[in-house]
CSV table of C-alpha atoms in Angstrom, one decimal:
chain,number,residue,atom,x,y,z
W,1,MET,CA,-14.6,-59.4,-46.5
W,2,PHE,CA,-17.1,-61.5,-44.8
W,3,HIS,CA,-17.6,-65.2,-44.7
W,4,GLU,CA,-20.8,-67.1,-44.3
W,5,THR,CA,-21.0,-70.8,-43.7
W,6,ALA,CA,-24.2,-72.9,-43.9
W,7,ARG,CA,-24.5,-76.6,-43.5
W,8,ASP,CA,-26.5,-78.7,-46.0
W,9,PRO,CA,-28.8,-80.9,-43.9
W,10,ARG,CA,-28.4,-83.7,-46.5
W,11,SER,CA,-24.7,-84.1,-46.1
W,12,ASP,CA,-21.8,-83.4,-43.9
W,13,ARG,CA,-20.5,-80.9,-46.4
W,14,ALA,CA,-20.1,-77.2,-45.3
W,15,LEU,CA,-21.3,-74.8,-48.0
W,16,ARG,CA,-19.3,-71.5,-48.1
W,17,ALA,CA,-20.2,-68.3,-50.0
W,18,GLN,CA,-17.9,-65.3,-50.1
W,19,ALA,CA,-18.4,-61.7,-51.2
W,20,VAL,CA,-17.0,-58.3,-50.5
W,21,LEU,CA,-19.1,-56.6,-47.9
W,22,PRO,CA,-21.6,-54.3,-49.8
W,23,GLY,CA,-20.9,-50.6,-49.5
W,24,THR,CA,-17.2,-50.9,-48.7
W,25,ALA,CA,-16.1,-50.2,-52.3
W,26,GLY,CA,-18.6,-47.8,-53.4
W,27,ASP,CA,-21.6,-49.4,-55.3
W,28,GLU,CA,-19.6,-52.3,-56.8
W,29,VAL,CA,-20.4,-55.7,-55.3
W,30,LYS,CA,-18.2,-58.5,-56.3
W,31,VAL,CA,-19.3,-62.1,-56.3
W,32,LEU,CA,-17.5,-65.2,-57.3
W,33,ASP,CA,-18.1,-67.0,-60.6
W,34,PRO,CA,-20.7,-69.6,-60.0
W,35,ALA,CA,-19.0,-71.9,-62.5
W,36,ALA,CA,-16.0,-72.1,-60.2
W,37,LEU,CA,-18.1,-73.4,-57.3
W,38,GLY,CA,-19.1,-76.9,-56.5
W,39,GLY,CA,-22.6,-78.2,-57.2
W,40,GLU,CA,-24.1,-77.4,-53.9
W,41,ASP,CA,-22.4,-74.0,-53.8
W,42,ARG,CA,-23.9,-73.1,-57.2
W,43,VAL,CA,-27.4,-73.9,-55.8
W,44,LEU,CA,-26.7,-71.8,-52.8
W,45,ALA,CA,-25.2,-68.9,-54.8
W,46,GLY,CA,-28.3,-68.9,-57.2
W,47,ALA,CA,-30.7,-68.8,-54.3
W,48,LEU,CA,-29.3,-65.5,-52.8
W,49,PRO,CA,-31.0,-62.3,-54.0
W,50,PRO,CA,-28.8,-59.8,-55.7
W,51,ALA,CA,-27.3,-57.4,-53.1
W,52,ARG,CA,-28.3,-53.6,-53.4
W,53,GLY,CA,-25.7,-51.0,-53.6
W,54,ILE,CA,-25.6,-47.9,-51.3
W,55,THR,CA,-26.8,-45.6,-54.0
W,56,GLU,CA,-29.9,-47.6,-54.5
W,57,ILE,CA,-30.6,-47.8,-50.9
W,58,LYS,CA,-30.1,-44.0,-50.4
W,59,ALA,CA,-32.6,-43.4,-53.1
W,60,ASP,CA,-35.1,-45.9,-51.5
W,61,VAL,CA,-34.8,-44.0,-48.1
W,62,ALA,CA,-35.3,-40.7,-49.9
W,63,GLU,CA,-38.3,-41.8,-51.9
W,64,ARG,CA,-40.1,-43.8,-49.0
W,65,TYR,CA,-39.3,-41.6,-46.2
W,66,GLY,CA,-38.2,-38.1,-47.5
W,67,VAL,CA,-34.9,-38.6,-45.6
W,68,THR,CA,-31.4,-37.8,-47.0
W,69,LEU,CA,-28.4,-40.0,-46.1
W,70,ASN,CA,-25.2,-38.0,-46.4
W,71,ASP,CA,-21.6,-38.9,-45.8
W,72,GLY,CA,-20.0,-36.9,-43.0
W,73,ASP,CA,-16.8,-37.7,-41.3
W,74,GLY,CA,-17.5,-41.3,-42.2
W,75,ARG,CA,-19.2,-43.2,-45.2
W,76,TRP,CA,-22.5,-45.0,-45.3
W,77,THR,CA,-22.2,-48.7,-46.2
W,78,ALA,CA,-25.1,-50.7,-47.7
W,79,VAL,CA,-25.2,-52.7,-44.6
W,80,GLU,CA,-25.6,-49.6,-42.3
W,81,ALA,CA,-28.1,-48.0,-44.6
W,82,THR,CA,-30.1,-51.2,-44.5
W,83,ARG,CA,-30.1,-51.1,-40.7
W,84,ILE,CA,-31.5,-47.5,-41.1
W,85,LEU,CA,-34.2,-48.7,-43.4
W,86,GLU,CA,-35.2,-51.4,-40.9
W,87,GLN,CA,-35.5,-48.8,-38.1
W,88,LEU,CA,-37.5,-46.5,-40.3
W,89,ALA,CA,-39.9,-49.2,-40.9
W,90,CYS,CA,-40.8,-49.1,-37.2
W,91,VAL,CA,-41.5,-45.4,-37.1
W,92,PRO,CA,-45.2,-44.9,-36.4
W,93,GLU,CA,-47.2,-43.7,-39.4
W,94,TRP,CA,-48.3,-40.5,-37.6
W,95,ASP,CA,-44.7,-39.6,-36.9
W,96,LEU,CA,-43.3,-40.1,-40.5
W,97,GLY,CA,-43.8,-36.3,-41.1
W,98,VAL,CA,-41.6,-35.5,-38.3
W,99,LEU,CA,-38.7,-37.4,-40.0
W,100,ARG,CA,-39.5,-35.9,-43.5
W,101,ASP,CA,-36.8,-33.6,-44.8
W,102,CYS,CA,-34.3,-34.9,-42.1
W,103,TRP,CA,-30.6,-35.2,-43.1
W,104,MET,CA,-28.9,-38.2,-41.6
W,105,TYR,CA,-25.1,-38.1,-41.5
W,106,ARG,CA,-22.8,-41.0,-41.1
W,107,GLU,CA,-19.9,-39.7,-38.8
W,108,GLY,CA,-16.9,-41.6,-37.4
W,109,ASP,CA,-16.2,-42.5,-33.8
W,110,LEU,CA,-17.1,-40.2,-30.9
W,111,SER,CA,-16.8,-40.6,-27.2
W,112,SER,CA,-18.2,-38.6,-24.2
W,113,PRO,CA,-17.8,-38.9,-20.4
W,114,LEU,CA,-20.8,-41.3,-20.6
W,115,GLY,CA,-19.1,-43.5,-23.2
W,116,ARG,CA,-19.1,-43.9,-27.0
W,117,VAL,CA,-21.7,-41.9,-28.6
W,118,GLU,CA,-24.2,-43.7,-30.9
W,119,ALA,CA,-26.1,-40.8,-32.4
W,120,ASN,CA,-27.2,-37.2,-31.8
W,121,SER,CA,-29.9,-35.0,-33.3
W,122,HIS,CA,-30.5,-31.3,-33.5
W,123,TYR,CA,-32.2,-28.5,-35.5
W,124,LYS,CA,-30.1,-25.8,-37.2
W,125,TRP,CA,-31.7,-22.4,-37.9
W,126,ASN,CA,-29.2,-21.8,-40.6
W,127,ASP,CA,-27.7,-24.9,-42.0
W,128,ALA,CA,-24.1,-24.4,-42.8
W,129,LYS,CA,-23.1,-27.9,-43.2
W,130,ASP,CA,-25.5,-28.5,-46.1
W,131,GLY,CA,-24.1,-25.4,-47.9
W,132,LYS,CA,-27.3,-23.4,-48.0
W,133,ASN,CA,-30.4,-22.9,-45.8
W,134,VAL,CA,-32.7,-24.7,-48.2
W,135,TYR,CA,-35.7,-24.5,-45.9
W,136,GLY,CA,-35.9,-20.7,-45.3
W,137,TYR,CA,-37.1,-20.2,-41.7
W,138,THR,CA,-38.1,-23.8,-41.2
W,139,ASP,CA,-36.1,-25.9,-38.7
W,140,VAL,CA,-33.6,-28.1,-40.4
W,141,LYS,CA,-33.5,-31.6,-38.8
W,142,HIS,CA,-30.2,-33.6,-38.5
W,143,ILE,CA,-29.4,-36.9,-37.1
W,144,HIS,CA,-25.8,-37.9,-36.9
W,145,PHE,CA,-24.9,-41.7,-36.6
W,146,TYR,CA,-21.5,-42.6,-35.1
W,147,ASP,CA,-19.8,-46.1,-35.2
W,148,ALA,CA,-21.3,-47.2,-32.1
W,149,ALA,CA,-24.8,-46.8,-33.6
W,150,PHE,CA,-24.2,-50.0,-35.5
W,151,ASP,CA,-22.9,-52.2,-32.6
W,152,LYS,CA,-25.3,-54.6,-31.2
W,153,ARG,CA,-26.5,-53.3,-27.8
W,154,VAL,CA,-29.5,-54.1,-25.4
W,155,PHE,CA,-31.8,-51.2,-24.9
W,156,PHE,CA,-34.2,-52.5,-22.3
W,157,GLU,CA,-35.0,-56.0,-21.0
W,158,ALA,CA,-33.3,-57.9,-23.9
W,159,ARG,CA,-34.8,-55.5,-26.5
W,160,GLU,CA,-32.3,-54.4,-29.2
W,161,ASN,CA,-31.4,-50.8,-29.3
W,162,PHE,CA,-32.8,-48.7,-32.3
W,163,PRO,CA,-30.9,-45.4,-32.0
W,164,LEU,CA,-33.0,-43.8,-34.7
W,165,LEU,CA,-36.2,-44.2,-32.6
W,166,HIS,CA,-34.4,-42.4,-29.8
W,167,GLU,CA,-33.3,-39.6,-31.9
W,168,LEU,CA,-36.7,-39.3,-33.3
W,169,GLY,CA,-37.9,-38.7,-29.8
W,170,HIS,CA,-35.4,-35.8,-29.6
W,171,LEU,CA,-36.8,-34.4,-32.8
W,172,ARG,CA,-40.2,-34.5,-31.2
W,173,ALA,CA,-38.9,-32.5,-28.2
W,174,GLU,CA,-35.4,-31.3,-28.6
W,175,ALA,CA,-34.2,-30.0,-25.3
W,176,THR,CA,-32.0,-27.4,-26.8
W,177,LEU,CA,-34.8,-26.3,-29.2
W,178,VAL,CA,-36.7,-24.4,-26.6
W,179,ARG,CA,-33.8,-22.3,-25.7
W,180,GLY,CA,-32.4,-22.0,-29.2
W,181,ASN,CA,-35.8,-20.8,-30.4
W,182,ARG,CA,-36.2,-18.5,-27.6
W,183,ARG,CA,-32.7,-17.0,-28.4
W,184,ALA,CA,-33.7,-16.7,-32.1
W,185,PHE,CA,-37.0,-14.9,-31.1
W,186,LEU,CA,-35.4,-12.4,-28.8
W,187,ASP,CA,-32.6,-11.8,-31.4
W,188,GLY,CA,-35.3,-11.2,-34.0
W,189,VAL,CA,-37.1,-8.8,-31.8
W,190,ASP,CA,-33.9,-6.8,-31.1
W,191,ARG,CA,-33.2,-6.9,-34.9
W,192,VAL,CA,-36.7,-5.4,-35.7
W,193,LEU,CA,-36.6,-2.9,-32.9
W,194,ALA,CA,-33.1,-1.7,-34.3
W,195,LEU,CA,-34.8,-1.1,-37.7
W,196,HIS,CA,-37.7,0.6,-35.9
W,197,GLY,CA,-35.2,3.1,-34.5
W,198,GLU,CA,-33.7,3.7,-37.7
W,199,ALA,CA,-37.1,4.4,-39.3
W,200,VAL,CA,-37.8,7.0,-36.4
W,201,ALA,CA,-34.6,8.7,-37.2
W,202,GLN,CA,-35.4,8.8,-40.9
W,203,ALA,CA,-38.9,10.1,-40.3
W,204,ASP,CA,-37.6,13.0,-38.3
W,205,ARG,CA,-35.2,14.1,-41.1
W,206,PHE,CA,-37.6,15.0,-44.0
W,207,VAL,CA,-40.1,17.8,-43.9
W,208,PRO,CA,-41.6,19.3,-47.2
W,209,THR,CA,-41.6,23.0,-48.0
W,210,ASP,CA,-43.2,25.2,-50.6
W,211,ALA,CA,-40.3,24.5,-52.9
W,212,ASP,CA,-41.8,21.0,-53.4
W,213,ALA,CA,-44.6,20.2,-55.9
W,214,PRO,CA,-48.1,19.8,-54.2
W,215,LYS,CA,-48.1,16.1,-55.0
W,216,VAL,CA,-44.7,15.7,-53.3
W,217,ARG,CA,-45.8,17.6,-50.2
W,218,GLU,CA,-49.1,15.5,-50.2
W,219,PHE,CA,-47.0,12.3,-50.4
W,220,VAL,CA,-44.5,13.2,-47.7
W,221,LEU,CA,-47.2,14.3,-45.3
W,222,ARG,CA,-49.1,11.0,-45.9
W,223,LEU,CA,-45.9,9.1,-45.0
W,224,HIS,CA,-45.5,11.1,-41.8
W,225,GLY,CA,-49.2,10.5,-41.0
W,226,ARG,CA,-49.0,6.6,-41.6
W,227,TRP,CA,-45.8,6.5,-39.4
W,228,THR,CA,-47.2,8.5,-36.4
W,229,SER,CA,-50.6,6.7,-36.5
W,230,ASP,CA,-49.8,3.2,-37.4
W,231,TYR,CA,-46.2,2.1,-38.3
W,232,ALA,CA,-44.8,3.5,-35.0
W,233,ARG,CA,-47.0,1.1,-33.1
W,234,LEU,CA,-44.9,-1.8,-34.1
W,235,ARG,CA,-42.5,-1.2,-31.2
W,236,GLU,CA,-45.4,-1.3,-28.7
W,237,HIS,CA,-46.6,-4.6,-30.3
W,238,LEU,CA,-43.3,-6.3,-30.2
W,239,GLU,CA,-42.5,-5.2,-26.7
W,240,SER,CA,-45.9,-6.6,-25.5
W,241,LEU,CA,-45.3,-9.9,-27.4
W,242,ARG,CA,-41.9,-10.2,-25.8
W,243,ARG,CA,-43.5,-9.8,-22.4
W,244,ASP,CA,-46.0,-12.5,-23.2
W,245,PHE,CA,-43.1,-14.9,-24.1
W,246,ASP,CA,-41.2,-13.8,-21.0
W,247,ASP,CA,-44.2,-15.1,-19.1
W,248,LEU,CA,-43.9,-18.4,-21.0
W,249,TRP,CA,-40.3,-18.6,-20.0
W,250,ALA,CA,-41.1,-17.9,-16.5
W,251,TYR,CA,-43.6,-20.9,-16.4
W,252,THR,CA,-41.0,-23.0,-18.0
W,253,ASP,CA,-38.5,-22.1,-15.4
W,254,VAL,CA,-40.9,-22.9,-12.6
W,255,PHE,CA,-41.7,-26.3,-14.2
W,256,GLU,CA,-37.9,-27.0,-14.4
W,257,ARG,CA,-37.3,-26.2,-10.7
W,258,TYR,CA,-40.5,-27.5,-9.0
W,259,GLY,CA,-42.6,-29.6,-11.3
W,260,VAL,CA,-46.2,-28.6,-12.2
W,261,SER,CA,-49.7,-29.2,-10.8
W,262,ARG,CA,-52.9,-29.4,-12.9
W,263,ASP,CA,-53.8,-25.9,-12.0
W,264,GLU,CA,-50.4,-24.6,-13.0
W,265,MET,CA,-50.6,-26.6,-16.3
W,266,ALA,CA,-53.9,-24.9,-17.1
W,267,GLY,CA,-52.4,-21.5,-16.2
W,268,TRP,CA,-49.4,-22.1,-18.5
W,269,GLY,CA,-51.9,-23.2,-21.3
W,270,ARG,CA,-53.5,-19.8,-21.0
W,271,VAL,CA,-50.1,-18.1,-21.4
W,272,VAL,CA,-49.4,-20.2,-24.4
W,273,ASN,CA,-52.8,-19.4,-25.9
W,274,GLY,CA,-52.3,-15.7,-25.2
W,275,ALA,CA,-48.9,-15.7,-26.9
W,276,ARG,CA,-50.4,-17.6,-29.9
W,277,ASN,CA,-53.3,-15.0,-30.2
W,278,ALA,CA,-50.8,-12.2,-29.9
W,279,CYS,CA,-48.7,-13.5,-32.8
W,280,GLU,CA,-51.8,-13.9,-35.0
W,281,ASP,CA,-53.1,-10.4,-34.3
W,282,LEU,CA,-49.7,-8.9,-34.9
W,283,GLY,CA,-49.1,-11.0,-38.0
W,284,GLY,CA,-52.4,-9.8,-39.5
W,285,TRP,CA,-51.7,-6.2,-38.7
W,286,ALA,CA,-48.2,-6.3,-40.0
W,287,TYR,CA,-49.3,-7.9,-43.3
W,288,GLY,CA,-51.7,-5.0,-43.8
W,289,VAL,CA,-49.0,-2.4,-43.1
W,290,GLY,CA,-46.8,-4.2,-45.5
W,291,LYS,CA,-49.5,-3.9,-48.2
W,292,GLU,CA,-49.6,-0.1,-47.4
W,293,ILE,CA,-45.9,0.3,-47.8
W,294,ASP,CA,-46.1,-1.4,-51.2
W,295,GLU,CA,-48.6,1.2,-52.3
W,296,GLU,CA,-46.4,4.0,-51.1
W,297,ILE,CA,-43.3,2.6,-52.8
W,298,LYS,CA,-45.5,2.5,-56.0
W,299,ALA,CA,-46.7,6.2,-55.4
W,300,TYR,CA,-43.1,7.3,-55.0
W,301,GLY,CA,-42.1,5.6,-58.2
W,302,ASP,CA,-45.0,7.3,-59.9
W,303,LEU,CA,-43.8,10.7,-58.6
W,304,LEU,CA,-40.5,10.0,-60.1
W,305,LEU,CA,-41.9,9.0,-63.5
W,306,ALA,CA,-44.0,12.2,-63.5
W,307,LYS,CA,-40.8,14.2,-62.8
W,308,ALA,CA,-42.5,15.8,-59.8
W,309,THR,CA,-40.4,18.5,-58.2
W,310,PHE,CA,-38.5,17.5,-55.0
W,311,GLY,CA,-37.4,21.1,-54.2
W,312,THR,CA,-36.3,20.6,-50.6
W,313,PRO,CA,-32.6,19.6,-50.6
W,314,GLY,CA,-32.1,15.8,-50.0
W,315,LEU,CA,-35.9,15.1,-49.6
W,316,ARG,CA,-36.1,12.6,-52.5
W,317,ALA,CA,-33.2,10.5,-51.0
W,318,GLN,CA,-34.7,10.9,-47.6
W,319,CYS,CA,-38.1,9.6,-48.7
W,320,LEU,CA,-36.4,6.6,-50.4
W,321,GLY,CA,-34.3,5.9,-47.3
W,322,PHE,CA,-37.4,5.9,-45.1
W,323,LEU,CA,-39.4,3.6,-47.5
W,324,LYS,CA,-36.5,1.2,-47.6
W,325,VAL,CA,-36.2,0.9,-43.9
W,326,CYS,CA,-40.0,0.5,-43.5
W,327,ASP,CA,-40.0,-2.3,-46.2
W,328,MET,CA,-37.2,-4.1,-44.3
W,329,LEU,CA,-39.0,-3.6,-41.0
W,330,PHE,CA,-42.2,-5.2,-42.0
W,331,ALA,CA,-40.5,-7.9,-44.0
W,332,GLU,CA,-38.6,-9.0,-40.9
W,333,THR,CA,-41.7,-9.0,-38.6
W,334,PRO,CA,-43.3,-12.1,-40.0
W,335,LYS,CA,-39.9,-13.9,-39.5
W,336,VAL,CA,-39.9,-12.9,-35.8
W,337,LEU,CA,-43.4,-14.2,-35.5
W,338,ARG,CA,-42.4,-17.5,-37.0
W,339,GLN,CA,-39.6,-17.7,-34.5
W,340,ALA,CA,-42.0,-16.8,-31.7
W,341,LEU,CA,-44.3,-19.6,-32.8
W,342,ALA,CA,-41.4,-22.2,-33.0
W,343,TYR,CA,-40.3,-21.2,-29.5
W,344,GLY,CA,-43.7,-21.4,-28.0
W,345,GLY,CA,-44.6,-24.7,-29.7
W,346,SER,CA,-41.3,-26.4,-28.8
W,347,ALA,CA,-41.7,-25.6,-25.1
W,348,ARG,CA,-44.8,-27.8,-24.7
W,349,TYR,CA,-43.6,-31.3,-25.2
W,350,LEU,CA,-41.0,-31.6,-22.3
W,351,GLU,CA,-43.3,-29.4,-19.9
W,352,TYR,CA,-46.2,-31.8,-20.6
W,353,PHE,CA,-44.0,-34.8,-20.2
W,354,GLN,CA,-42.8,-33.3,-16.8
W,355,TRP,CA,-46.4,-32.9,-15.7
W,356,VAL,CA,-47.4,-36.5,-16.7
W,357,VAL,CA,-44.3,-37.9,-15.0
W,358,ARG,CA,-45.0,-36.2,-11.6
W,359,ALA,CA,-48.7,-36.8,-11.8
W,360,SER,CA,-48.4,-40.4,-12.6
W,361,GLY,CA,-45.3,-41.5,-10.6
W,362,PHE,CA,-43.4,-42.6,-13.7
W,363,ASN,CA,-39.8,-43.3,-13.1
W,364,PRO,CA,-36.6,-43.6,-15.3
W,365,PHE,CA,-36.4,-47.1,-16.5
W,366,THR,CA,-33.0,-47.3,-18.2
W,367,GLU,CA,-29.7,-45.9,-16.9
W,368,TYR,CA,-29.6,-43.4,-19.8
W,369,SER,CA,-33.0,-42.1,-19.0
W,370,LYS,CA,-31.6,-40.8,-15.6
W,371,VAL,CA,-29.2,-38.5,-17.4
W,372,SER,CA,-31.7,-35.7,-18.3
W,373,ARG,CA,-35.3,-35.1,-18.9
W,374,ALA,CA,-34.8,-34.9,-22.6
W,375,GLU,CA,-33.0,-38.4,-22.6
W,376,TRP,CA,-35.9,-39.7,-20.4
W,377,PHE,CA,-38.4,-38.6,-23.0
W,378,ALA,CA,-36.4,-40.1,-25.9
W,379,GLU,CA,-35.9,-43.4,-24.1
W,380,THR,CA,-39.6,-43.5,-23.4
W,381,TYR,CA,-40.5,-42.7,-27.1
W,382,GLU,CA,-38.2,-45.5,-28.2
W,383,LEU,CA,-40.0,-48.0,-25.7
W,384,ALA,CA,-43.4,-46.8,-26.9
W,385,VAL,CA,-42.5,-47.8,-30.4
W,386,LEU,CA,-40.8,-51.0,-29.8
W,387,ASP,CA,-43.0,-52.4,-27.1
W,388,PRO,CA,-46.2,-50.3,-26.3
W,389,GLY,CA,-47.5,-53.1,-24.0
W,390,GLU,CA,-44.3,-52.9,-21.8
W,391,LEU,CA,-44.7,-49.0,-21.5
W,392,ALA,CA,-48.3,-49.6,-20.5
W,393,ARG,CA,-47.1,-52.0,-17.7
W,394,LEU,CA,-44.7,-49.3,-16.5
W,395,SER,CA,-47.1,-46.4,-16.7
W,396,GLY,CA,-50.6,-46.4,-18.0
W,397,PRO,CA,-50.8,-42.6,-18.3
W,398,MET,CA,-47.5,-42.5,-20.1
W,399,ALA,CA,-48.7,-45.1,-22.7
W,400,GLU,CA,-52.0,-43.3,-22.9
W,401,TRP,CA,-50.2,-40.1,-24.2
W,402,PHE,CA,-47.4,-41.7,-26.2
W,403,VAL,CA,-49.3,-44.6,-27.9
W,404,THR,CA,-53.0,-44.1,-27.7
W,405,ARG,CA,-53.1,-40.4,-28.2
W,406,ARG,CA,-50.0,-40.4,-30.4
W,407,LEU,CA,-48.3,-37.5,-28.6
W,408,ALA,CA,-51.0,-35.1,-29.1
W,409,PHE,CA,-48.9,-32.0,-29.2
W,410,PRO,CA,-47.3,-31.2,-32.6
W,411,LEU,CA,-44.3,-29.1,-32.9
W,412,HIS,CA,-46.3,-25.8,-33.3
W,413,LEU,CA,-48.8,-24.0,-31.2
W,414,HIS,CA,-52.5,-24.9,-31.3
W,415,PRO,CA,-55.4,-23.9,-29.0
W,416,TYR,CA,-54.9,-25.3,-25.6
W,417,THR,CA,-58.1,-26.9,-24.2
W,418,ALA,CA,-58.9,-29.1,-21.2
W,419,ASP,CA,-58.8,-32.1,-23.5
W,420,ASP,CA,-55.0,-31.7,-23.6
W,421,LEU,CA,-54.9,-32.9,-20.0
W,422,LEU,CA,-55.0,-36.6,-19.0
W,423,PRO,CA,-58.1,-37.9,-17.2
W,424,PRO,CA,-57.9,-36.8,-13.5
W,425,LEU,CA,-55.2,-38.5,-11.4
W,426,THR,CA,-54.8,-38.9,-7.7
W,427,ARG,CA,-51.7,-36.9,-7.2
W,428,GLY,CA,-49.5,-38.1,-4.4
W,429,PRO,CA,-46.8,-36.1,-2.6
W,430,ALA,CA,-44.4,-34.1,-4.7
W,431,LEU,CA,-41.6,-36.3,-6.1
W,432,PRO,CA,-38.0,-35.3,-4.9
W,433,ARG,CA,-36.0,-33.6,-7.6
W,434,SER,CA,-33.4,-35.8,-9.4
W,435,ASP,CA,-31.0,-35.4,-12.2
W,436,ALA,CA,-33.6,-36.6,-14.6
W,437,THR,CA,-35.8,-33.6,-13.9
W,438,ARG,CA,-33.3,-30.8,-13.7
C-alpha cells in the first residue's frame, strides 16, 4: 500500500489518494470508489491516468524491444517493469539489436563481497533455465535484476544509476564470453576430431570382393576414394584452424599482461583476419563435402532399392555405419565454425578498449570501474549513454569510440582495417598495471 499526499494551492486542505501498489497482487489494481471521496478528492482521482498492470507492461516491453520479462526467484511488479521501460528508452538506437531476444529475470536479494548485487548478465550456450535452447547455436542473452537494482543510487557525479545500461555494456563485451566461447570452440574441435577418428576406423573395415555386385564394388571404392582424397583432410583443416585461434589467444594473453601498442594491435588484427578467412574457407569446403555425402547416401539407398548384392559379410552395415559417421562429421563442422567466429568476435571489444585506455590515458572514474576491465567497460558504456558530454570531458578518444563511432566493432568478426584504429595519438610511457587491467 502506498499513500500520496498533494496540497491544493487554493486551500489548506490536504488531498489524499490511496491505492494498492500496482503489480503486488497480480494484474488487479484496486482503487477507491470516487463517490466516497470529497469534492477535491474526486477531481484528483479523475485526473489520474489508469494504472497499467504487469501483463500489459510485459507485452509492451516485448513488442517494442523484443525483450522478455520473466519471473525468477522474485516477481516483477508494474512499478519495477516501468522502471525497466524507462531505462530501455535510453538505449541508443544502434544498440537496440543487442538487447533483442534478451531474457530479463526478476530475482530476489543477492550479496557479494562488494555489497548487494543490483544485476548481472551473461550468455548461455544451452539455455537450461528457459527450458529449451530456442536459439540453436546463437548466444542466449540474460540479464538478472535483484532487489538492489530498484534502490535509488548515485552512479557518477549525482547521476542516477541505470543498471540496465551497465548490463548492456556487458552484453556488448561480456568478459566471460571470450573464455566461454573459446572453450566451446575447443570442445567442438575435439568432438569433430573424435568423429573423424571413428570415420577412419570405419573406412578401414570394409573392402569389396568379387562376391559383391559390380555396382556395389564401384560404390564402395568411390567411398574409399572420396575419403582418402578429400574427407580425411578435415583433421588437417581443423588442427590448422585451432592453431590460428591459439595465436589469437596468445595475443589476448599478451594484452592482458602488458597492454598493447598500435603495431601490436595491427598484428592482432591480421591474426583475427586470418582466422576469419580460415573459417570461411573451411566452411565453404565442408558445405561442398556435405553435399557429396548426401549424394552417396542417396546412391546407397538406390542400391538397396535395386536389391544389389552385398556379398561380402557385413559390408552393407559397414557402408551404412561409415555414411552415418561422415554425415555427423560434416554436420558438426559448421557448428564448430560458428563457435570459432563467436570466440574470435567476442575477443575484440575488451582488447580494443584496453588499447584505447592505454593510448589515451583514460582512468577509472567510479569505484566500481576499478574492479575489473569488464566493469570499467560497462561503467564507461553507462556514462556514454547517460552523459556523452561528460565522457568527452574525461576522455575525447573514449567518447569518439563509444559515442561518435557507436562502438564500431559488432559481436562477430568482420574485416579488420586501419580505419578500426583511432587517429594517431601521442603515446606516453606505459601505464602501471592495476586491478582494473588484469
